[in-house]
Amino acid sequence: MSETLRLDATNSEQVEQAAQLLLQGKLVAVPTETVYGLAADASQPAAVQQIFVAKGRPADHPLIVHLADAKAMQDWAKNIPAVAWQLAEAFWPGPLTLLVAKADHVSPVVTGGLDSIGLRVPAHPVLLKLLQQHQLAVAAPSANRYKKLSPTSAEQVLHGLAGRIEAVLDGGDCQFGLESTIVSVLGDTVEILRAGPISQADLEEVLGCEVRHPQQHQVKVAGNVKAHYQPNTPLQCLPYAELVQYLQADTTAKIAVLHRQALPPALQHFSHHQLPADAHAFGQQLYRSLFAADQTGAELILLEMPPHSAEWAAVQERLARAVHQ
Ligand code: TXA
Ligand code: MG
């Protein structure tokens, strides 16, 4: 494949072009409210297969299928429990992926050979309308090379995948900037498998029962690897005081600093960027800031460790994997 087309999500003809490419079995990166997804028509296994090639992702890693509406769950899943409908009703369109039993006809290419399937209705208005108008379901992992940072803009998609995919539909910066919350409703209890924008408290409020969030969950999924979401530059997270000490110890080091509290003036010659204090805004900017820090030519990215309270769960989960060497 040669050049990747850049299509504009504010131009209806170009959105239609993206839809036609998907229907032809081509790969198109699409905006969602979480991160950009690398989409293929989920009903064409040969097209879905290409996703793994473009990303360099092992074939046994399951994909999320993005639906036009909750009703379409029936086309892709079977034995759907009442809690799944309840959560879909409360949070779709939105950043929640439900793991349910896959329908018999669904190709193992989509589910990485598993009997379960991840489903969600995305909230990006342009993508949602495209899916609805064409009664389309698209399989889409995050639109990054395997183990790298998830893209939150069309530029970042192109940085990793230019020349490897047919097109990117540029829908601007993503609203949440972190991947969806993944919830399994396969067993007797409801379990969070990946923290995300929808919190444990949000889920419990809707269901009126306990939702589990096991640290080391039992579901052995190939995609659940330790090293993930990594910038190319090594990343270290330190509490503010230690971070300052580290920088003071070697003021000539090539370090890119991502901090929440202001840096002392004597340290402001380091390439640095201040992230928001608020968890939601921080999450929205995290990948973008790591991506930018990666471009500075620094030998190390130092990030001020954010709090460990519940509202930071999604961020902390990403950071734990991003620093893993
Ligand atoms: O926000 C998101 O979820 C984004 C946007 C594009 O929708 N997608 C995304 O996909 O993050 P991906 O493939 O990068 O991450 C999906 C995760 C993987 O770790 C995969 O292993 C897990 O979901 N997953 C998907 N289907 C599964 C299944 N049937 N059982 C267990 N885990 C599953
Ligand atoms: Mg991913």
Coordinates of C-alpha atoms and ligand atoms in Angstrom, one line a residue:
M1 CA 0.0 0.0 0.0
S2 CA 1.3 3.5 -0.8
E3 CA 0.0 6.7 0.7
T4 CA -2.6 6.9 3.4
L5 CA -5.5 9.2 2.6
R6 CA -6.4 11.8 5.1
L7 CA -10.2 12.4 5.1
D8 CA -11.9 15.2 6.9
A9 CA -14.8 14.2 9.3
T10 CA -16.4 17.6 8.9
N11 CA -16.8 17.0 5.1
S12 CA -19.8 14.7 4.5
E13 CA -18.4 13.5 1.1
Q14 CA -15.2 12.4 2.7
V15 CA -17.0 10.7 5.5
E16 CA -18.9 8.8 2.8
Q17 CA -15.6 7.9 1.2
A18 CA -14.4 6.4 4.5
A19 CA -17.6 4.4 4.7
Q20 CA -17.2 3.1 1.1
L21 CA -13.6 2.1 1.8
L22 CA -14.7 0.1 4.9
L23 CA -17.4 -1.6 2.9
Q24 CA -14.8 -2.5 0.3
G25 CA -12.8 -4.3 3.0
K26 CA -10.2 -1.6 3.4
L27 CA -8.6 -0.4 6.7
V28 CA -9.6 3.1 7.9
A29 CA -8.6 4.7 11.2
V30 CA -11.6 6.3 12.7
P31 CA -12.1 8.8 15.6
T32 CA -13.9 7.6 18.7
E33 CA -14.5 9.5 22.0
T34 CA -11.7 7.5 23.6
V35 CA -8.8 7.0 21.2
Y36 CA -8.6 6.5 17.4
G37 CA -9.5 3.0 16.3
L38 CA -8.1 1.0 13.3
A39 CA -11.4 -0.1 11.7
A40 CA -12.4 -2.9 9.3
D41 CA -15.8 -4.2 8.5
A42 CA -16.4 -6.8 11.2
S43 CA -18.4 -9.0 8.9
Q44 CA -15.4 -9.5 6.5
P45 CA -12.8 -11.7 8.2
A46 CA -10.3 -11.1 5.4
A47 CA -10.5 -7.3 6.1
V48 CA -10.2 -7.8 9.8
Q49 CA -7.2 -10.0 9.3
Q50 CA -5.4 -7.0 7.8
I51 CA -5.7 -5.1 11.1
F52 CA -3.2 -7.5 12.6
V53 CA -0.8 -7.1 9.8
A54 CA -1.0 -3.3 9.9
K55 CA -0.5 -3.1 13.7
G56 CA 2.0 -5.9 13.9
R57 CA -0.3 -7.4 16.5
P58 CA -0.4 -11.2 17.3
A59 CA -3.4 -12.9 15.7
D60 CA -4.7 -14.3 19.0
H61 CA -5.4 -10.8 20.5
P62 CA -9.2 -10.2 20.4
L63 CA -10.7 -7.0 18.9
I64 CA -13.6 -4.8 20.1
V65 CA -16.6 -4.6 17.7
H66 CA -18.2 -1.2 17.4
L67 CA -21.9 -1.2 16.9
A68 CA -24.4 1.3 15.6
D69 CA -26.8 0.8 18.5
A70 CA -27.4 -1.5 21.5
K71 CA -30.0 -3.6 19.5
A72 CA -27.1 -4.8 17.2
M73 CA -25.7 -6.6 20.2
Q74 CA -28.0 -9.5 19.2
D75 CA -26.3 -9.8 15.9
W76 CA -22.9 -10.4 17.5
A77 CA -23.6 -12.0 20.9
K78 CA -25.8 -14.8 22.4
N79 CA -27.2 -15.5 25.8
I80 CA -27.0 -11.8 26.6
P81 CA -27.6 -11.3 30.3
A82 CA -29.9 -8.6 31.7
V83 CA -27.0 -6.7 33.2
A84 CA -25.5 -6.3 29.7
W85 CA -28.7 -4.6 28.5
Q86 CA -28.8 -2.5 31.7
L87 CA -25.3 -1.3 31.2
A88 CA -25.8 -0.7 27.5
E89 CA -28.9 1.4 28.2
A90 CA -27.0 3.5 30.8
F91 CA -23.7 4.0 29.1
W92 CA -24.1 3.6 25.3
P93 CA -23.1 5.4 23.2
G94 CA -20.1 5.8 25.3
P95 CA -16.7 4.5 26.6
L96 CA -17.8 1.1 27.9
T97 CA -16.9 -2.2 26.3
L98 CA -19.0 -5.3 27.3
L99 CA -17.6 -8.8 27.1
V100 CA -20.4 -11.2 26.3
A101 CA -20.6 -14.7 24.7
K102 CA -20.1 -14.4 20.9
A103 CA -22.7 -15.4 18.4
D104 CA -21.9 -18.7 16.7
H105 CA -21.4 -17.1 13.3
V106 CA -18.8 -14.6 14.4
S107 CA -15.4 -15.3 12.8
P108 CA -12.6 -16.4 15.3
V109 CA -10.4 -13.8 13.5
V110 CA -12.4 -11.1 15.3
T111 CA -12.3 -12.7 18.8
G112 CA -8.8 -14.1 18.6
G113 CA -10.3 -17.5 18.8
L114 CA -12.2 -16.8 22.1
D115 CA -15.8 -17.7 22.7
S116 CA -16.5 -14.2 24.0
I117 CA -16.6 -10.9 22.2
G118 CA -16.1 -7.2 23.2
L119 CA -18.8 -4.9 22.1
R120 CA -19.4 -1.2 22.4
V121 CA -21.4 1.7 20.7
P122 CA -18.9 4.6 20.3
A123 CA -20.0 8.1 21.1
H124 CA -18.1 10.1 18.4
P125 CA -21.0 11.6 16.4
V126 CA -19.4 11.2 13.0
L127 CA -18.4 7.6 13.5
L128 CA -21.8 6.7 15.1
K129 CA -23.7 8.2 12.1
L130 CA -21.5 6.4 9.7
L131 CA -22.2 3.1 11.4
Q132 CA -25.9 3.8 11.6
Q133 CA -26.3 4.9 8.0
H134 CA -24.6 1.9 6.6
Q135 CA -25.8 -0.6 9.2
L136 CA -22.1 -1.4 9.7
A137 CA -20.2 -2.9 12.6
V138 CA -16.5 -2.3 12.7
A139 CA -13.8 -4.3 14.5
A140 CA -11.3 -1.8 15.8
P141 CA -8.4 -1.9 18.2
S142 CA -6.6 1.3 19.0
A143 CA -4.9 2.7 15.9
N144 CA -1.3 2.3 17.1
R145 CA 1.5 -0.1 16.3
Y146 CA 1.5 -3.1 18.8
K147 CA 2.4 -2.0 22.3
K148 CA 2.8 1.7 21.5
L149 CA 0.8 4.7 22.6
S150 CA -2.8 4.8 21.6
P151 CA -3.4 7.8 19.2
T152 CA -5.7 10.6 20.2
S153 CA -5.3 12.6 17.0
A154 CA -5.1 11.9 13.3
E155 CA -1.4 13.1 13.3
Q156 CA -0.5 10.4 15.9
V157 CA -2.3 7.7 13.8
L158 CA -0.3 8.7 10.7
H159 CA 2.9 8.8 12.8
G160 CA 2.6 5.0 13.4
L161 CA 0.5 3.8 10.5
A162 CA 1.1 6.0 7.4
G163 CA 1.6 3.8 4.4
R164 CA 0.1 0.8 6.2
I165 CA -3.6 1.7 6.1
E166 CA -5.9 3.0 3.4
A167 CA -7.1 6.2 5.2
V168 CA -7.6 8.1 8.4
L169 CA -10.8 9.9 9.1
D170 CA -9.7 13.1 10.9
G171 CA -12.3 13.9 13.6
G172 CA -10.0 16.1 15.8
D173 CA -8.7 15.3 19.2
C174 CA -10.4 12.6 21.2
Q175 CA -12.7 13.6 24.1
F176 CA -11.5 11.2 26.7
G177 CA -8.0 10.3 25.5
L178 CA -7.9 6.9 27.3
E179 CA -9.4 3.6 26.1
S180 CA -12.9 2.4 27.2
T181 CA -13.6 0.7 30.4
I182 CA -13.8 -3.1 29.7
V183 CA -16.4 -5.0 31.8
S184 CA -17.0 -8.7 31.7
V185 CA -20.6 -9.9 32.2
L186 CA -19.7 -13.5 31.3
G187 CA -19.6 -14.9 34.9
D188 CA -21.9 -14.6 37.9
T189 CA -20.3 -11.3 38.9
V190 CA -19.6 -8.1 36.9
E191 CA -15.9 -7.5 36.6
I192 CA -13.8 -4.6 35.3
L193 CA -11.0 -6.0 33.2
R194 CA -9.6 -2.6 32.2
A195 CA -10.2 0.7 34.0
G196 CA -11.4 3.6 31.9
P197 CA -13.6 6.7 31.7
I198 CA -16.6 4.8 33.2
S199 CA -15.6 4.2 36.8
Q200 CA -16.4 1.3 39.2
A201 CA -18.6 3.7 41.1
D202 CA -20.5 4.7 37.9
L203 CA -21.2 1.0 37.2
E204 CA -22.2 0.2 40.8
E205 CA -24.6 3.1 40.8
V206 CA -26.4 1.8 37.8
L207 CA -26.4 -1.8 38.8
G208 CA -27.1 -1.4 42.5
C209 CA -24.6 -4.2 43.3
E210 CA -20.9 -4.7 43.8
V211 CA -18.7 -4.6 40.7
R212 CA -15.4 -6.4 41.1
H213 CA -12.1 -4.8 39.9
P214 CA -9.5 -7.6 40.4
Q215 CA -5.9 -6.4 40.2
Q216 CA -4.8 -9.7 38.7
H217 CA -7.8 -10.9 36.9
Q218 CA -8.3 -14.5 35.9
V219 CA -9.2 -14.0 32.2
K220 CA -6.1 -14.9 30.3
V221 CA -6.3 -12.7 27.3
A222 CA -3.4 -12.3 25.0
G223 CA -4.0 -8.5 24.8
N224 CA -3.6 -8.2 28.5
V225 CA 0.2 -8.0 28.4
K226 CA 2.3 -6.2 30.9
A227 CA 4.2 -3.9 28.6
H228 CA 1.8 -1.7 26.7
Y229 CA 1.1 1.9 25.9
Q230 CA 4.8 2.6 25.7
P231 CA 6.5 5.6 24.4
N232 CA 9.8 4.9 22.6
T233 CA 11.8 6.8 25.2
P234 CA 12.0 5.1 28.6
L235 CA 9.5 6.5 31.1
Q236 CA 9.9 6.8 34.8
C237 CA 7.2 8.0 37.3
L238 CA 8.3 9.7 40.5
P239 CA 6.5 11.6 43.3
Y240 CA 7.0 15.4 43.0
A241 CA 9.8 15.8 45.6
E242 CA 11.8 12.9 44.2
L243 CA 11.3 14.2 40.7
V244 CA 12.8 17.6 41.7
Q245 CA 15.7 15.9 43.4
Y246 CA 16.4 13.8 40.4
L247 CA 16.5 16.8 38.1
Q248 CA 18.6 18.8 40.6
A249 CA 21.2 16.0 40.7
D250 CA 21.9 16.3 36.9
T251 CA 20.7 19.5 35.4
T252 CA 22.3 18.8 32.0
A253 CA 20.6 15.5 31.4
K254 CA 18.4 15.1 28.4
I255 CA 15.1 14.6 30.2
A256 CA 11.6 15.6 29.2
V257 CA 9.5 16.4 32.2
L258 CA 5.7 16.0 32.6
H259 CA 4.6 17.5 35.8
R260 CA 1.4 18.6 37.6
Q261 CA 2.9 21.0 40.2
A262 CA 4.9 23.9 39.0
L263 CA 8.6 23.2 38.5
P264 CA 11.1 25.4 40.4
P265 CA 12.5 28.2 38.1
A266 CA 16.0 26.6 38.3
L267 CA 14.7 23.5 36.5
Q268 CA 12.6 25.1 33.8
H269 CA 15.4 24.8 31.2
F270 CA 14.4 21.1 31.0
S271 CA 11.9 20.4 28.2
H272 CA 8.8 20.3 30.3
H273 CA 5.0 20.3 30.1
Q274 CA 2.5 20.9 32.8
L275 CA -0.4 18.5 32.9
P276 CA -3.8 19.4 34.5
A277 CA -4.4 18.6 38.1
D278 CA -7.8 17.1 37.4
A279 CA -7.9 13.4 36.7
H280 CA -10.2 13.6 33.7
A281 CA -8.3 16.4 32.0
F282 CA -5.0 14.7 32.8
G283 CA -6.2 11.4 31.2
Q284 CA -7.3 13.3 28.1
Q285 CA -3.8 14.7 27.7
L286 CA -1.7 11.8 28.9
Y287 CA -1.0 10.0 25.6
R288 CA -0.7 13.3 23.7
S289 CA 1.9 14.6 26.2
L290 CA 3.9 11.3 26.2
F291 CA 3.8 11.4 22.4
A292 CA 5.1 15.0 22.3
A293 CA 7.8 14.2 25.0
D294 CA 8.9 11.2 22.8
Q295 CA 9.5 13.6 19.9
T296 CA 11.9 15.9 21.9
G297 CA 14.9 13.6 21.6
A298 CA 15.1 13.2 25.3
E299 CA 16.8 10.1 26.7
L300 CA 14.3 9.8 29.6
I301 CA 10.7 11.0 30.2
L302 CA 10.1 11.8 33.9
L303 CA 6.5 12.0 34.9
E304 CA 5.2 13.3 38.2
M305 CA 3.3 10.4 39.8
P306 CA -0.4 11.3 40.1
P307 CA -2.5 10.3 43.1
H308 CA -3.6 6.6 43.6
S309 CA -7.2 7.4 44.5
A310 CA -10.2 5.8 42.7
E311 CA -10.6 8.6 40.2
W312 CA -7.1 8.0 38.9
A313 CA -7.5 4.2 38.4
A314 CA -7.6 4.4 34.6
V315 CA -4.5 6.6 34.4
Q316 CA -2.6 4.5 37.0
E317 CA -3.3 1.3 35.1
R318 CA -1.9 2.9 31.9
L319 CA 1.2 4.2 33.7
A320 CA 2.0 0.8 35.3
R321 CA 2.3 -0.7 31.8
A322 CA 3.9 2.3 30.1
V323 CA 6.9 2.1 32.5
H324 CA 7.4 -1.6 32.3
Q325 CA 10.6 -2.4 30.5
Ligands
TXA1 O1 -11.6 2.7 23.7 C1 -11.4 1.6 23.2 O2 -11.7 0.6 23.7 C2 -10.6 1.6 21.9 C3 -11.5 2.3 20.8 C4 -10.8 2.2 19.5 O3 -12.7 1.7 20.9 N1 -10.2 0.3 21.5 C5 -9.2 -0.4 22.1 O4 -9.0 -1.6 21.6 O5 -8.6 0.0 23.1 P1 -7.7 -2.5 21.9 O6 -7.8 -3.7 20.9 O7 -6.5 -1.6 21.7 O8 -7.9 -3.0 23.3 C6 -8.9 -3.9 23.6 C7 -8.6 -4.8 24.7 C8 -7.4 -5.7 24.4 O9 -6.6 -5.7 25.5 C9 -8.1 -7.0 24.2 O10 -7.3 -8.1 24.7 C10 -9.4 -6.9 25.1 O11 -9.8 -5.6 24.9 N2 -10.5 -7.7 24.6 C11 -11.1 -7.6 23.4 N3 -12.0 -8.6 23.3 C12 -11.9 -9.4 24.3 C13 -12.5 -10.6 24.8 N4 -13.4 -11.2 24.0 N5 -12.1 -11.1 26.0 C14 -11.2 -10.5 26.7 N6 -10.6 -9.4 26.4 C15 -10.9 -8.8 25.2
MG2 MG -4.7 -0.9 22.2

